CSV table of N, CA and C and ligand atoms in Angstrom, one decimal:
chain,number,residue,atom,x,y,z
A,240,MET,N,97.0,103.6,92.0
A,240,MET,CA,97.7,104.8,92.6
A,240,MET,C,99.0,105.0,91.9
A,241,THR,N,99.2,106.2,91.5
A,241,THR,CA,100.5,106.6,90.8
A,241,THR,C,101.4,107.4,91.8
A,242,ILE,N,100.8,108.4,92.4
A,242,ILE,CA,101.5,109.2,93.3
A,242,ILE,C,101.3,108.6,94.7
A,243,LYS,N,102.5,108.4,95.4
A,243,LYS,CA,102.4,107.9,96.7
A,243,LYS,C,103.1,108.8,97.7
A,244,LEU,N,102.5,108.9,98.9
A,244,LEU,CA,103.1,109.7,100.0
A,244,LEU,C,103.6,108.8,101.0
A,245,ASP,N,104.9,109.0,101.5
A,245,ASP,CA,105.5,108.3,102.5
A,245,ASP,C,105.8,109.2,103.7
A,246,ALA,N,104.9,109.3,104.7
A,246,ALA,CA,105.1,110.3,105.7
A,246,ALA,C,105.9,109.7,106.9
A,247,THR,N,106.9,110.5,107.3
A,247,THR,CA,107.7,110.2,108.5
A,247,THR,C,107.3,111.3,109.5
A,248,ASN,N,108.0,111.2,110.7
A,248,ASN,CA,107.7,112.3,111.7
A,248,ASN,C,108.2,113.6,111.2
A,249,TYR,N,109.1,113.7,110.3
A,249,TYR,CA,109.7,115.0,109.9
A,249,TYR,C,109.3,115.5,108.6
A,250,SER,N,109.0,114.6,107.7
A,250,SER,CA,108.7,115.2,106.4
A,250,SER,C,107.8,114.1,105.6
A,251,VAL,N,107.4,114.5,104.4
A,251,VAL,CA,106.6,113.6,103.6
A,251,VAL,C,107.4,113.4,102.3
A,252,VAL,N,107.7,112.2,101.9
A,252,VAL,CA,108.4,111.9,100.7
A,252,VAL,C,107.3,111.5,99.6
A,253,VAL,N,107.4,112.2,98.5
A,253,VAL,CA,106.4,111.9,97.4
A,253,VAL,C,107.1,111.1,96.3
A,254,THR,N,106.5,110.0,96.0
A,254,THR,CA,107.1,109.2,94.9
A,254,THR,C,106.0,108.9,93.8
A,255,CYS,N,106.4,108.6,92.6
A,255,CYS,CA,105.5,108.3,91.5
A,255,CYS,C,105.9,106.9,91.0
A,256,THR,N,104.9,106.0,91.0
A,256,THR,CA,105.1,104.6,90.6
A,256,THR,C,105.6,104.5,89.1
A,257,LYS,N,105.2,105.5,88.3
A,257,LYS,CA,105.6,105.5,86.9
A,257,LYS,C,106.9,106.1,86.6
A,258,CYS,N,107.4,106.9,87.6
A,258,CYS,CA,108.7,107.5,87.4
A,258,CYS,C,109.6,107.2,88.6
A,259,PRO,N,110.3,106.0,88.6
A,259,PRO,CA,111.1,105.7,89.8
A,259,PRO,C,112.2,106.6,90.1
A,260,TRP,N,112.6,107.4,89.1
A,260,TRP,CA,113.7,108.4,89.3
A,260,TRP,C,113.2,109.7,89.9
A,261,TRP,N,111.9,109.9,90.0
A,261,TRP,CA,111.4,111.1,90.5
A,261,TRP,C,110.9,111.0,92.0
A,262,TYR,N,111.2,112.0,92.7
A,262,TYR,CA,110.6,112.1,94.1
A,262,TYR,C,110.5,113.6,94.5
A,263,GLY,N,109.7,113.9,95.5
A,263,GLY,CA,109.6,115.2,96.0
A,263,GLY,C,109.5,115.2,97.5
A,264,PHE,N,109.7,116.3,98.1
A,264,PHE,CA,109.5,116.4,99.6
A,264,PHE,C,108.5,117.5,99.9
A,265,ALA,N,107.9,117.3,101.1
A,265,ALA,CA,106.9,118.3,101.6
A,265,ALA,C,107.0,118.2,103.1
A,266,ASP,N,106.4,119.2,103.8
A,266,ASP,CA,106.4,119.3,105.2
A,266,ASP,C,105.3,118.5,105.8
A,267,HIS,N,104.2,118.3,105.1
A,267,HIS,CA,103.1,117.6,105.6
A,267,HIS,C,102.3,117.0,104.4
A,268,LYS,N,101.3,116.2,104.7
A,268,LYS,CA,100.6,115.5,103.7
A,268,LYS,C,99.9,116.4,102.6
A,269,ALA,N,99.3,117.5,103.1
A,269,ALA,CA,98.6,118.3,102.1
A,269,ALA,C,99.6,118.9,101.2
A,270,GLY,N,100.8,119.3,101.7
A,270,GLY,CA,101.9,119.7,100.8
A,270,GLY,C,102.4,118.6,99.9
A,271,GLY,N,102.4,117.4,100.4
A,271,GLY,CA,102.8,116.3,99.6
A,271,GLY,C,101.9,116.0,98.4
A,272,TRP,N,100.6,116.2,98.6
A,272,TRP,CA,99.6,116.0,97.5
A,272,TRP,C,99.8,117.1,96.5
A,273,ARG,N,100.1,118.3,97.0
A,273,ARG,CA,100.3,119.4,96.1
A,273,ARG,C,101.6,119.2,95.2
A,274,VAL,N,102.7,118.7,95.8
A,274,VAL,CA,103.9,118.3,95.1
A,274,VAL,C,103.5,117.2,94.1
A,275,GLY,N,102.8,116.2,94.5
A,275,GLY,CA,102.4,115.1,93.6
A,275,GLY,C,101.5,115.6,92.5
A,276,ALA,N,100.6,116.5,92.8
A,276,ALA,CA,99.7,117.0,91.8
A,276,ALA,C,100.4,117.8,90.7
A,277,ARG,N,101.4,118.5,91.2
A,277,ARG,CA,102.2,119.3,90.2
A,277,ARG,C,103.0,118.4,89.3
A,278,HIS,N,103.6,117.3,89.8
A,278,HIS,CA,104.3,116.3,89.0
A,278,HIS,C,103.4,115.6,88.0
A,279,GLU,N,102.2,115.2,88.6
A,279,GLU,CA,101.2,114.5,87.8
A,279,GLU,C,100.8,115.4,86.6
A,280,GLU,N,100.6,116.7,86.9
A,280,GLU,CA,100.1,117.6,85.8
A,280,GLU,C,101.1,117.7,84.7
A,281,ARG,N,102.4,117.8,85.1
A,281,ARG,CA,103.5,117.9,84.1
A,281,ARG,C,103.8,116.7,83.4
A,282,ALA,N,103.9,115.5,84.2
A,282,ALA,CA,104.4,114.3,83.6
A,282,ALA,C,103.3,113.4,83.1
A,283,HIS,N,102.1,113.4,83.7
A,283,HIS,CA,101.0,112.5,83.4
A,283,HIS,C,99.7,113.3,83.3
A,284,PRO,N,99.6,114.1,82.3
A,284,PRO,CA,98.4,114.9,82.2
A,284,PRO,C,97.1,114.1,82.1
A,285,GLU,N,97.3,112.8,81.7
A,285,GLU,CA,96.1,111.9,81.5
A,285,GLU,C,95.6,111.4,82.9
A,286,ILE,N,96.4,111.5,83.9
A,286,ILE,CA,96.0,111.0,85.2
A,286,ILE,C,95.6,112.2,86.1
A,287,ASP,N,94.6,112.0,86.9
A,287,ASP,CA,94.2,113.1,87.8
A,287,ASP,C,94.0,112.6,89.2
A,288,GLN,N,94.7,111.5,89.6
A,288,GLN,CA,94.5,110.9,90.9
A,288,GLN,C,95.0,111.9,92.0
A,289,ALA,N,96.2,112.4,91.9
A,289,ALA,CA,96.7,113.3,92.9
A,289,ALA,C,95.9,114.6,93.0
A,290,ARG,N,95.5,115.1,91.8
A,290,ARG,CA,94.7,116.3,91.8
A,290,ARG,C,93.3,116.1,92.4
A,291,ARG,N,92.7,114.9,92.2
A,291,ARG,CA,91.5,114.6,92.8
A,291,ARG,C,91.6,114.5,94.3
A,292,ALA,N,92.7,113.8,94.7
A,292,ALA,CA,93.0,113.7,96.2
A,292,ALA,C,93.1,115.0,96.8
A,293,LEU,N,93.8,116.0,96.1
A,293,LEU,CA,94.0,117.3,96.6
A,293,LEU,C,92.6,118.0,96.7
A,294,ASP,N,91.8,117.9,95.7
A,294,ASP,CA,90.5,118.5,95.7
A,294,ASP,C,89.7,118.0,96.8
A,295,GLU,N,89.7,116.7,97.0
A,295,GLU,CA,89.0,116.1,98.1
A,295,GLU,C,89.4,116.6,99.5
A,296,ARG,N,90.7,116.7,99.6
A,296,ARG,CA,91.2,117.2,100.9
A,296,ARG,C,90.8,118.6,101.1
A,297,ASN,N,90.8,119.4,100.1
A,297,ASN,CA,90.4,120.8,100.2
A,297,ASN,C,88.9,120.9,100.5
A,298,ARG,N,88.2,120.1,99.9
A,298,ARG,CA,86.7,120.1,100.1
A,298,ARG,C,86.4,119.7,101.6
A,299,ARG,N,87.1,118.6,102.0
A,299,ARG,CA,86.9,118.2,103.4
A,299,ARG,C,87.3,119.2,104.4
A,300,ALA,N,88.5,119.9,104.1
A,300,ALA,CA,89.0,121.0,105.0
A,300,ALA,C,88.0,122.1,105.1
A,301,ARG,N,87.4,122.5,103.9
A,301,ARG,CA,86.4,123.5,103.9
A,301,ARG,C,85.2,123.1,104.7
A,302,HIS,N,84.8,121.9,104.6
A,302,HIS,CA,83.7,121.3,105.3
A,302,HIS,C,83.9,121.4,106.8
A,303,ALA,N,85.1,120.9,107.2
A,303,ALA,CA,85.5,120.9,108.6
A,303,ALA,C,85.4,122.3,109.2
A,304,ALA,N,86.0,123.2,108.4
A,304,ALA,CA,86.0,124.6,108.9
A,304,ALA,C,84.6,125.2,109.1
A,305,SER,N,83.7,124.8,108.2
A,305,SER,CA,82.3,125.3,108.3
A,305,SER,C,81.6,124.6,109.5
A,306,GLN,N,82.1,123.4,109.9
A,306,GLN,CA,81.4,122.7,111.0
A,306,GLN,C,81.9,123.2,112.4
A,307,ARG,N,83.0,123.9,112.3
A,307,ARG,CA,83.7,124.2,113.6
A,307,ARG,C,83.0,125.1,114.5
A,308,LYS,N,82.1,125.9,114.1
A,308,LYS,CA,81.5,127.0,114.9
A,308,LYS,C,80.6,126.4,116.0
B,642,ZN,ZN1,105.5,110.3,87.3
């Protein structure tokens, strides 16, 4: 795991194990993965962990939405 999310009641702090000086904020976990994926794309193009996590979340969200009826 390179991108890590630390969720509190108020916000999500996004950190990168390879860049201790870098961090980002988001309102919720999906936003946190988006922030992480953006950092990963810029700083670690060889890693796709956060982008895959984001894809997986989107896929599951779409699936959940289609099950809701
Ligand atoms: Zn990094």
